[in-house]
Amino acid sequence: MTATFQQRVRPLLLGGRRSLADLAVGAAAVAVAARYLAVVFVNAPGYGAPVAPGPVTVASTAVVAAAAIAVAVTDADPLTGVGLLFVGVFGLLSLVSRAAALPAAAAVVLGTATVVAASGRRLNPVSAAATALLVAALSIGLASGVGGWTGLRSVASTVALLGVAATPAFAATGWPSLSTADWGAVIGGVAAFAVVLAVGRTVPFVAGAVTLTGSGVVGTSLPVVALAVAGAVTTASAAVRTGRWTLLAGVALVTFAGVPASLPRALPFALGVAALTVREGQP
């Protein structure tokens, strides 16, 4: 049924299925980054966001859900389409009714796992390990938040940050050869690691407030946070330097989503995982 739906919809979409999917994922990344900034600034002493973070969160969640549906109906792989339809449709339902939260959480995990399974044949061992960390973070995060297993929150935070730290695996083009490494991106990541450590030790309360309000990080050490920032900077830098914009959008989604312990964070995290894995091995 999904395959037939895709075949009927694809010819109606202007610009081709890949360009539309890339545009949708990029728009979702921008929306999630805007939500992140709104939440951080509205909680910063002496500052105020131009709009309340609540409506921004709802709007960004709707954009992400719509993007997941857009990618679902344009992707050539039926399994990927089914997985992302689960993510997008149940994401929209969660905005309509709180009663849909638990089914939506299960659908997001199952949908993401389906996308990863469909993309598994393209993953090298290193990126497969990074994907496993990201899917584990999504599962544990939703279990700790929507599922009510609050004792898992610190574990979810640590696993999510380690997953983000591992995203350079998707940017690499020649594992395990160091000769093909993007050393400019690597140096940028190392610098970001040093800066986060320095800032975190100089103003620990500010660093803790930003990671808590912006990313929902609980009970994780500063070096792990710094490692996640380093990984995100490395991947984003490599994506920009090579013009891989879907890779950039994917790492932006998992980074700005934060710990996926709630559906507004889990939806962009899931779409980010899909963007990273579906485009693996593609220019």
PDB file of C-alpha atoms in Angstrom:
ATOM      1  CA  MET A   1       0.000   0.000   0.000  1.00  0.00           C
ATOM      2  CA  THR A   2       2.798   2.416   0.928  1.00  0.00           C
ATOM      3  CA  ALA A   3       4.735   1.558  -2.241  1.00  0.00           C
ATOM      4  CA  THR A   4       1.645   2.273  -4.384  1.00  0.00           C
ATOM      5  CA  PHE A   5       1.083   5.545  -2.557  1.00  0.00           C
ATOM      6  CA  GLN A   6       4.704   6.529  -3.186  1.00  0.00           C
ATOM      7  CA  GLN A   7       4.399   5.717  -6.908  1.00  0.00           C
ATOM      8  CA  ARG A   8       1.343   7.951  -7.226  1.00  0.00           C
ATOM      9  CA  VAL A   9       2.739  10.850  -5.252  1.00  0.00           C
ATOM     10  CA  ARG A  10       6.314  11.020  -6.585  1.00  0.00           C
ATOM     11  CA  PRO A  11       5.445  12.292 -10.120  1.00  0.00           C
ATOM     12  CA  LEU A  12       3.444  15.153  -8.571  1.00  0.00           C
ATOM     13  CA  LEU A  13       6.354  16.472  -6.544  1.00  0.00           C
ATOM     14  CA  LEU A  14       8.336  19.245  -8.197  1.00  0.00           C
ATOM     15  CA  GLY A  15      12.100  19.099  -8.320  1.00  0.00           C
ATOM     16  CA  GLY A  16      12.444  15.339  -7.956  1.00  0.00           C
ATOM     17  CA  ARG A  17      12.152  13.138  -4.914  1.00  0.00           C
ATOM     18  CA  ARG A  18      15.677  13.664  -3.623  1.00  0.00           C
ATOM     19  CA  SER A  19      15.650  17.473  -3.834  1.00  0.00           C
ATOM     20  CA  LEU A  20      12.294  17.619  -2.056  1.00  0.00           C
ATOM     21  CA  ALA A  21      13.480  15.245   0.658  1.00  0.00           C
ATOM     22  CA  ASP A  22      16.679  17.240   1.178  1.00  0.00           C
ATOM     23  CA  LEU A  23      14.701  20.487   1.341  1.00  0.00           C
ATOM     24  CA  ALA A  24      12.288  18.994   3.882  1.00  0.00           C
ATOM     25  CA  VAL A  25      15.098  17.718   6.118  1.00  0.00           C
ATOM     26  CA  GLY A  26      16.878  21.072   5.867  1.00  0.00           C
ATOM     27  CA  ALA A  27      13.718  22.958   6.857  1.00  0.00           C
ATOM     28  CA  ALA A  28      13.270  20.624   9.824  1.00  0.00           C
ATOM     29  CA  ALA A  29      16.855  21.259  10.946  1.00  0.00           C
ATOM     30  CA  VAL A  30      16.319  25.033  10.807  1.00  0.00           C
ATOM     31  CA  ALA A  31      13.079  24.716  12.813  1.00  0.00           C
ATOM     32  CA  VAL A  32      14.753  22.610  15.507  1.00  0.00           C
ATOM     33  CA  ALA A  33      17.713  24.990  15.741  1.00  0.00           C
ATOM     34  CA  ALA A  34      15.246  27.876  16.191  1.00  0.00           C
ATOM     35  CA  ARG A  35      13.496  25.976  18.983  1.00  0.00           C
ATOM     36  CA  TYR A  36      16.831  25.324  20.676  1.00  0.00           C
ATOM     37  CA  LEU A  37      17.808  29.002  20.581  1.00  0.00           C
ATOM     38  CA  ALA A  38      14.384  30.126  21.804  1.00  0.00           C
ATOM     39  CA  VAL A  39      14.532  27.769  24.787  1.00  0.00           C
ATOM     40  CA  VAL A  40      18.100  28.789  25.689  1.00  0.00           C
ATOM     41  CA  PHE A  41      17.528  32.539  25.396  1.00  0.00           C
ATOM     42  CA  VAL A  42      14.224  32.582  27.238  1.00  0.00           C
ATOM     43  CA  ASN A  43      15.964  30.947  30.204  1.00  0.00           C
ATOM     44  CA  ALA A  44      19.058  33.181  30.097  1.00  0.00           C
ATOM     45  CA  PRO A  45      19.185  35.887  32.807  1.00  0.00           C
ATOM     46  CA  GLY A  46      18.739  39.360  31.357  1.00  0.00           C
ATOM     47  CA  TYR A  47      17.586  38.078  27.967  1.00  0.00           C
ATOM     48  CA  GLY A  48      14.245  37.289  26.446  1.00  0.00           C
ATOM     49  CA  ALA A  49      13.270  35.341  23.374  1.00  0.00           C
ATOM     50  CA  PRO A  50      11.090  37.308  20.917  1.00  0.00           C
ATOM     51  CA  VAL A  51       8.474  34.527  21.167  1.00  0.00           C
ATOM     52  CA  ALA A  52       7.566  32.057  23.881  1.00  0.00           C
ATOM     53  CA  PRO A  53       9.311  28.683  23.544  1.00  0.00           C
ATOM     54  CA  GLY A  54       6.052  26.713  23.801  1.00  0.00           C
ATOM     55  CA  PRO A  55       4.583  27.743  20.433  1.00  0.00           C
ATOM     56  CA  VAL A  56       8.029  27.449  18.839  1.00  0.00           C
ATOM     57  CA  THR A  57       8.308  23.874  20.126  1.00  0.00           C
ATOM     58  CA  VAL A  58       4.882  22.973  18.727  1.00  0.00           C
ATOM     59  CA  ALA A  59       5.689  24.590  15.396  1.00  0.00           C
ATOM     60  CA  SER A  60       9.077  22.885  15.103  1.00  0.00           C
ATOM     61  CA  THR A  61       7.550  19.518  15.976  1.00  0.00           C
ATOM     62  CA  ALA A  62       4.924  19.973  13.256  1.00  0.00           C
ATOM     63  CA  VAL A  63       7.614  20.918  10.716  1.00  0.00           C
ATOM     64  CA  VAL A  64       9.693  17.870  11.628  1.00  0.00           C
ATOM     65  CA  ALA A  65       6.690  15.530  11.398  1.00  0.00           C
ATOM     66  CA  ALA A  66       5.740  16.980   8.019  1.00  0.00           C
ATOM     67  CA  ALA A  67       9.351  16.589   6.837  1.00  0.00           C
ATOM     68  CA  ALA A  68       9.360  12.936   7.882  1.00  0.00           C
ATOM     69  CA  ILE A  69       6.184  12.356   5.865  1.00  0.00           C
ATOM     70  CA  ALA A  70       7.644  14.195   2.859  1.00  0.00           C
ATOM     71  CA  VAL A  71      10.759  12.025   2.904  1.00  0.00           C
ATOM     72  CA  ALA A  72       8.604   8.916   3.405  1.00  0.00           C
ATOM     73  CA  VAL A  73       6.483   9.457   0.302  1.00  0.00           C
ATOM     74  CA  THR A  74       9.455  10.330  -1.908  1.00  0.00           C
ATOM     75  CA  ASP A  75      12.035   7.739  -0.877  1.00  0.00           C
ATOM     76  CA  ALA A  76      12.551   4.842  -3.254  1.00  0.00           C
ATOM     77  CA  ASP A  77      12.827   2.250  -0.486  1.00  0.00           C
ATOM     78  CA  PRO A  78       9.373   1.093   0.736  1.00  0.00           C
ATOM     79  CA  LEU A  79      10.749   0.106   4.166  1.00  0.00           C
ATOM     80  CA  THR A  80      12.203   3.561   4.667  1.00  0.00           C
ATOM     81  CA  GLY A  81       8.871   5.024   3.623  1.00  0.00           C
ATOM     82  CA  VAL A  82       6.940   2.908   6.108  1.00  0.00           C
ATOM     83  CA  GLY A  83       9.341   3.755   8.937  1.00  0.00           C
ATOM     84  CA  LEU A  84       9.234   7.499   8.352  1.00  0.00           C
ATOM     85  CA  LEU A  85       5.464   7.489   7.896  1.00  0.00           C
ATOM     86  CA  PHE A  86       5.206   5.999  11.384  1.00  0.00           C
ATOM     87  CA  VAL A  87       7.453   8.758  12.728  1.00  0.00           C
ATOM     88  CA  GLY A  88       5.653  11.577  10.935  1.00  0.00           C
ATOM     89  CA  VAL A  89       2.027  10.532  11.335  1.00  0.00           C
ATOM     90  CA  PHE A  90       2.298   9.604  14.995  1.00  0.00           C
ATOM     91  CA  GLY A  91       4.313  12.759  15.583  1.00  0.00           C
ATOM     92  CA  LEU A  92       1.413  14.834  14.292  1.00  0.00           C
ATOM     93  CA  LEU A  93      -1.046  12.807  16.371  1.00  0.00           C
ATOM     94  CA  SER A  94       0.976  13.544  19.501  1.00  0.00           C
ATOM     95  CA  LEU A  95       0.344  17.252  18.903  1.00  0.00           C
ATOM     96  CA  VAL A  96      -3.400  16.676  18.742  1.00  0.00           C
ATOM     97  CA  SER A  97      -3.860  14.458  21.798  1.00  0.00           C
ATOM     98  CA  ARG A  98      -1.756  13.704  24.850  1.00  0.00           C
ATOM     99  CA  ALA A  99      -3.289  10.230  24.885  1.00  0.00           C
ATOM    100  CA  ALA A 100      -1.266   9.476  21.756  1.00  0.00           C
ATOM    101  CA  ALA A 101       2.056  10.084  23.520  1.00  0.00           C
ATOM    102  CA  LEU A 102       2.840   6.472  24.432  1.00  0.00           C
ATOM    103  CA  PRO A 103       1.768   4.976  21.055  1.00  0.00           C
ATOM    104  CA  ALA A 104       3.689   7.760  19.322  1.00  0.00           C
ATOM    105  CA  ALA A 105       6.822   6.984  21.337  1.00  0.00           C
ATOM    106  CA  ALA A 106       6.619   3.316  20.346  1.00  0.00           C
ATOM    107  CA  ALA A 107       5.971   4.268  16.712  1.00  0.00           C
ATOM    108  CA  VAL A 108       8.969   6.608  16.621  1.00  0.00           C
ATOM    109  CA  VAL A 109      11.306   3.901  17.935  1.00  0.00           C
ATOM    110  CA  LEU A 110       9.905   1.203  15.642  1.00  0.00           C
ATOM    111  CA  GLY A 111       9.850   3.532  12.645  1.00  0.00           C
ATOM    112  CA  THR A 112      13.451   4.590  13.185  1.00  0.00           C
ATOM    113  CA  ALA A 113      14.538   0.983  13.645  1.00  0.00           C
ATOM    114  CA  THR A 114      12.815   0.123  10.336  1.00  0.00           C
ATOM    115  CA  VAL A 115      14.664   2.909   8.526  1.00  0.00           C
ATOM    116  CA  VAL A 116      17.977   1.779  10.018  1.00  0.00           C
ATOM    117  CA  ALA A 117      17.287  -1.837   9.038  1.00  0.00           C
ATOM    118  CA  ALA A 118      16.532  -0.765   5.471  1.00  0.00           C
ATOM    119  CA  SER A 119      19.758   1.244   5.315  1.00  0.00           C
ATOM    120  CA  GLY A 120      21.900  -1.326   7.086  1.00  0.00           C
ATOM    121  CA  ARG A 121      23.404  -2.792   3.947  1.00  0.00           C
ATOM    122  CA  ARG A 122      25.041   0.578   3.162  1.00  0.00           C
ATOM    123  CA  LEU A 123      26.582   1.066   6.604  1.00  0.00           C
ATOM    124  CA  ASN A 124      30.216   0.287   7.250  1.00  0.00           C
ATOM    125  CA  PRO A 125      31.100  -1.159  10.684  1.00  0.00           C
ATOM    126  CA  VAL A 126      32.004   2.222  12.186  1.00  0.00           C
ATOM    127  CA  SER A 127      28.862   4.032  11.058  1.00  0.00           C
ATOM    128  CA  ALA A 128      26.793   0.979  12.053  1.00  0.00           C
ATOM    129  CA  ALA A 129      28.161   1.301  15.594  1.00  0.00           C
ATOM    130  CA  ALA A 130      27.354   5.024  15.612  1.00  0.00           C
ATOM    131  CA  THR A 131      23.824   4.249  14.397  1.00  0.00           C
ATOM    132  CA  ALA A 132      23.368   1.677  17.154  1.00  0.00           C
ATOM    133  CA  LEU A 133      24.314   4.328  19.747  1.00  0.00           C
ATOM    134  CA  LEU A 134      21.810   6.796  18.301  1.00  0.00           C
ATOM    135  CA  VAL A 135      18.958   4.266  18.186  1.00  0.00           C
ATOM    136  CA  ALA A 136      19.789   3.154  21.731  1.00  0.00           C
ATOM    137  CA  ALA A 137      19.688   6.795  22.870  1.00  0.00           C
ATOM    138  CA  LEU A 138      16.277   7.236  21.231  1.00  0.00           C
ATOM    139  CA  SER A 139      14.886   4.100  22.878  1.00  0.00           C
ATOM    140  CA  ILE A 140      16.303   4.769  26.335  1.00  0.00           C
ATOM    141  CA  GLY A 141      15.387   8.447  26.170  1.00  0.00           C
ATOM    142  CA  LEU A 142      11.729   7.805  25.379  1.00  0.00           C
ATOM    143  CA  ALA A 143      11.605   5.072  28.004  1.00  0.00           C
ATOM    144  CA  SER A 144      12.928   7.515  30.600  1.00  0.00           C
ATOM    145  CA  GLY A 145      10.571  10.321  29.606  1.00  0.00           C
ATOM    146  CA  VAL A 146       7.352   9.158  27.973  1.00  0.00           C
ATOM    147  CA  GLY A 147       7.655   5.671  29.460  1.00  0.00           C
ATOM    148  CA  GLY A 148       8.136   7.025  32.972  1.00  0.00           C
ATOM    149  CA  TRP A 149      11.380   5.173  33.782  1.00  0.00           C
ATOM    150  CA  THR A 150      13.002   8.312  35.153  1.00  0.00           C
ATOM    151  CA  GLY A 151      15.973   6.424  36.551  1.00  0.00           C
ATOM    152  CA  LEU A 152      17.226   5.970  32.985  1.00  0.00           C
ATOM    153  CA  ARG A 153      17.462   9.706  32.275  1.00  0.00           C
ATOM    154  CA  SER A 154      21.173  10.068  33.028  1.00  0.00           C
ATOM    155  CA  VAL A 155      21.920   6.948  30.974  1.00  0.00           C
ATOM    156  CA  ALA A 156      19.868   8.347  28.101  1.00  0.00           C
ATOM    157  CA  SER A 157      21.770  11.645  28.311  1.00  0.00           C
ATOM    158  CA  THR A 158      25.162   9.945  28.204  1.00  0.00           C
ATOM    159  CA  VAL A 159      24.238   7.595  25.350  1.00  0.00           C
ATOM    160  CA  ALA A 160      22.705  10.443  23.325  1.00  0.00           C
ATOM    161  CA  LEU A 161      25.823  12.576  23.722  1.00  0.00           C
ATOM    162  CA  LEU A 162      28.077   9.663  22.792  1.00  0.00           C
ATOM    163  CA  GLY A 163      25.896   9.076  19.731  1.00  0.00           C
ATOM    164  CA  VAL A 164      26.360  12.686  18.640  1.00  0.00           C
ATOM    165  CA  ALA A 165      30.089  12.361  19.338  1.00  0.00           C
ATOM    166  CA  ALA A 166      30.175   9.382  16.970  1.00  0.00           C
ATOM    167  CA  THR A 167      28.562  11.204  14.021  1.00  0.00           C
ATOM    168  CA  PRO A 168      31.927  11.836  12.268  1.00  0.00           C
ATOM    169  CA  ALA A 169      31.616   8.165  11.269  1.00  0.00           C
ATOM    170  CA  PHE A 170      28.999   9.282   8.725  1.00  0.00           C
ATOM    171  CA  ALA A 171      31.300  11.969   7.343  1.00  0.00           C
ATOM    172  CA  ALA A 172      34.286   9.667   6.825  1.00  0.00           C
ATOM    173  CA  THR A 173      34.911   8.405   3.320  1.00  0.00           C
ATOM    174  CA  GLY A 174      37.694   5.881   3.837  1.00  0.00           C
ATOM    175  CA  TRP A 175      37.615   3.929   7.064  1.00  0.00           C
ATOM    176  CA  PRO A 176      40.030   2.982   8.501  1.00  0.00           C
ATOM    177  CA  SER A 177      42.543   4.898   6.380  1.00  0.00           C
ATOM    178  CA  LEU A 178      43.805   8.109   7.981  1.00  0.00           C
ATOM    179  CA  SER A 179      45.067   9.384   4.649  1.00  0.00           C
ATOM    180  CA  THR A 180      41.509  10.267   3.579  1.00  0.00           C
ATOM    181  CA  ALA A 181      40.578  12.030   6.819  1.00  0.00           C
ATOM    182  CA  ASP A 182      39.393  15.661   6.650  1.00  0.00           C
ATOM    183  CA  TRP A 183      42.008  17.032   8.997  1.00  0.00           C
ATOM    184  CA  GLY A 184      40.561  20.534   8.875  1.00  0.00           C
ATOM    185  CA  ALA A 185      37.304  19.197  10.297  1.00  0.00           C
ATOM    186  CA  VAL A 186      39.163  17.111  12.867  1.00  0.00           C
ATOM    187  CA  ILE A 187      41.148  20.113  14.073  1.00  0.00           C
ATOM    188  CA  GLY A 188      37.923  22.088  14.376  1.00  0.00           C
ATOM    189  CA  GLY A 189      36.438  19.340  16.516  1.00  0.00           C
ATOM    190  CA  VAL A 190      39.483  19.217  18.789  1.00  0.00           C
ATOM    191  CA  ALA A 191      39.314  22.998  19.218  1.00  0.00           C
ATOM    192  CA  ALA A 192      35.611  22.789  20.070  1.00  0.00           C
ATOM    193  CA  PHE A 193      36.359  20.105  22.678  1.00  0.00           C
ATOM    194  CA  ALA A 194      38.979  22.346  24.327  1.00  0.00           C
ATOM    195  CA  VAL A 195      36.702  25.401  24.299  1.00  0.00           C
ATOM    196  CA  VAL A 196      33.764  23.565  25.873  1.00  0.00           C
ATOM    197  CA  LEU A 197      35.997  22.130  28.593  1.00  0.00           C
ATOM    198  CA  ALA A 198      37.479  25.561  29.331  1.00  0.00           C
ATOM    199  CA  VAL A 199      34.103  27.308  29.426  1.00  0.00           C
ATOM    200  CA  GLY A 200      32.512  24.520  31.462  1.00  0.00           C
ATOM    201  CA  ARG A 201      35.214  24.714  34.107  1.00  0.00           C
ATOM    202  CA  THR A 202      35.245  28.513  34.189  1.00  0.00           C
ATOM    203  CA  VAL A 203      31.473  29.037  34.417  1.00  0.00           C
ATOM    204  CA  PRO A 204      30.060  25.613  35.370  1.00  0.00           C
ATOM    205  CA  PHE A 205      26.624  26.912  36.343  1.00  0.00           C
ATOM    206  CA  VAL A 206      26.118  28.610  32.986  1.00  0.00           C
ATOM    207  CA  ALA A 207      27.313  25.534  31.095  1.00  0.00           C
ATOM    208  CA  GLY A 208      25.051  23.298  33.159  1.00  0.00           C
ATOM    209  CA  ALA A 209      22.046  25.557  32.617  1.00  0.00           C
ATOM    210  CA  VAL A 210      22.577  25.633  28.843  1.00  0.00           C
ATOM    211  CA  THR A 211      22.937  21.869  28.537  1.00  0.00           C
ATOM    212  CA  LEU A 212      19.921  21.275  30.785  1.00  0.00           C
ATOM    213  CA  THR A 213      17.490  23.773  29.255  1.00  0.00           C
ATOM    214  CA  GLY A 214      18.690  23.569  25.672  1.00  0.00           C
ATOM    215  CA  SER A 215      19.485  19.884  25.360  1.00  0.00           C
ATOM    216  CA  GLY A 216      17.804  18.238  28.353  1.00  0.00           C
ATOM    217  CA  VAL A 217      21.097  16.738  29.557  1.00  0.00           C
ATOM    218  CA  VAL A 218      20.950  15.309  33.083  1.00  0.00           C
ATOM    219  CA  GLY A 219      23.687  13.622  35.104  1.00  0.00           C
ATOM    220  CA  THR A 220      26.420  13.617  32.462  1.00  0.00           C
ATOM    221  CA  SER A 221      30.003  14.759  32.964  1.00  0.00           C
ATOM    222  CA  LEU A 222      31.495  17.780  31.222  1.00  0.00           C
ATOM    223  CA  PRO A 223      34.002  15.764  29.133  1.00  0.00           C
ATOM    224  CA  VAL A 224      31.135  13.784  27.590  1.00  0.00           C
ATOM    225  CA  VAL A 225      29.355  17.032  26.707  1.00  0.00           C
ATOM    226  CA  ALA A 226      32.576  18.382  25.203  1.00  0.00           C
ATOM    227  CA  LEU A 227      33.034  15.176  23.226  1.00  0.00           C
ATOM    228  CA  ALA A 228      29.530  15.522  21.761  1.00  0.00           C
ATOM    229  CA  VAL A 229      30.183  19.123  20.739  1.00  0.00           C
ATOM    230  CA  ALA A 230      33.485  18.060  19.171  1.00  0.00           C
ATOM    231  CA  GLY A 231      31.760  15.316  17.192  1.00  0.00           C
ATOM    232  CA  ALA A 232      29.015  17.629  15.973  1.00  0.00           C
ATOM    233  CA  VAL A 233      31.503  20.335  14.934  1.00  0.00           C
ATOM    234  CA  THR A 234      33.691  17.792  13.133  1.00  0.00           C
ATOM    235  CA  THR A 235      30.756  16.344  11.208  1.00  0.00           C
ATOM    236  CA  ALA A 236      29.233  19.732  10.382  1.00  0.00           C
ATOM    237  CA  SER A 237      32.589  21.073   9.213  1.00  0.00           C
ATOM    238  CA  ALA A 238      33.200  18.034   6.987  1.00  0.00           C
ATOM    239  CA  ALA A 239      29.670  18.340   5.566  1.00  0.00           C
ATOM    240  CA  VAL A 240      30.133  22.030   4.697  1.00  0.00           C
ATOM    241  CA  ARG A 241      33.601  21.493   3.218  1.00  0.00           C
ATOM    242  CA  THR A 242      32.309  18.725   0.928  1.00  0.00           C
ATOM    243  CA  GLY A 243      28.863  20.149   0.173  1.00  0.00           C
ATOM    244  CA  ARG A 244      26.908  17.286   1.777  1.00  0.00           C
ATOM    245  CA  TRP A 245      23.938  19.292   2.989  1.00  0.00           C
ATOM    246  CA  THR A 246      21.786  16.360   4.065  1.00  0.00           C
ATOM    247  CA  LEU A 247      24.643  15.218   6.307  1.00  0.00           C
ATOM    248  CA  LEU A 248      24.759  18.732   7.773  1.00  0.00           C
ATOM    249  CA  ALA A 249      20.998  18.714   8.356  1.00  0.00           C
ATOM    250  CA  GLY A 250      21.169  15.262   9.937  1.00  0.00           C
ATOM    251  CA  VAL A 251      23.856  16.164  12.450  1.00  0.00           C
ATOM    252  CA  ALA A 252      22.068  19.453  13.198  1.00  0.00           C
ATOM    253  CA  LEU A 253      18.861  17.547  13.950  1.00  0.00           C
ATOM    254  CA  VAL A 254      20.410  15.075  16.414  1.00  0.00           C
ATOM    255  CA  THR A 255      22.500  17.823  18.029  1.00  0.00           C
ATOM    256  CA  PHE A 256      19.837  20.490  18.515  1.00  0.00           C
ATOM    257  CA  ALA A 257      17.172  17.915  19.416  1.00  0.00           C
ATOM    258  CA  GLY A 258      19.072  17.091  22.594  1.00  0.00           C
ATOM    259  CA  VAL A 259      18.293  14.087  24.752  1.00  0.00           C
ATOM    260  CA  PRO A 260      15.232  12.418  23.138  1.00  0.00           C
ATOM    261  CA  ALA A 261      13.277  11.972  26.356  1.00  0.00           C
ATOM    262  CA  SER A 262      10.182  13.759  25.041  1.00  0.00           C
ATOM    263  CA  LEU A 263       8.415  13.589  21.699  1.00  0.00           C
ATOM    264  CA  PRO A 264       9.368  17.163  20.654  1.00  0.00           C
ATOM    265  CA  ARG A 265      13.002  16.074  21.066  1.00  0.00           C
ATOM    266  CA  ALA A 266      12.593  12.482  19.871  1.00  0.00           C
ATOM    267  CA  LEU A 267      10.991  13.355  16.519  1.00  0.00           C
ATOM    268  CA  PRO A 268      13.889  15.491  15.229  1.00  0.00           C
ATOM    269  CA  PHE A 269      16.351  13.020  16.713  1.00  0.00           C
ATOM    270  CA  ALA A 270      14.682  10.199  14.767  1.00  0.00           C
ATOM    271  CA  LEU A 271      14.604  12.221  11.539  1.00  0.00           C
ATOM    272  CA  GLY A 272      18.270  13.060  12.056  1.00  0.00           C
ATOM    273  CA  VAL A 273      19.153   9.384  12.426  1.00  0.00           C
ATOM    274  CA  ALA A 274      17.229   8.662   9.231  1.00  0.00           C
ATOM    275  CA  ALA A 275      18.994  11.464   7.347  1.00  0.00           C
ATOM    276  CA  LEU A 276      22.408  10.220   8.478  1.00  0.00           C
ATOM    277  CA  THR A 277      21.795   6.577   7.632  1.00  0.00           C
ATOM    278  CA  VAL A 278      19.718   6.848   4.449  1.00  0.00           C
ATOM    279  CA  ARG A 279      22.307   9.099   2.774  1.00  0.00           C
ATOM    280  CA  GLU A 280      25.260   7.025   3.996  1.00  0.00           C
ATOM    281  CA  GLY A 281      27.612   6.326   1.125  1.00  0.00           C
ATOM    282  CA  GLN A 282      25.903   8.887  -1.117  1.00  0.00           C
ATOM    283  CA  PRO A 283      27.423  12.204  -2.214  1.00  0.00           C
TER     284      PRO A 283
END
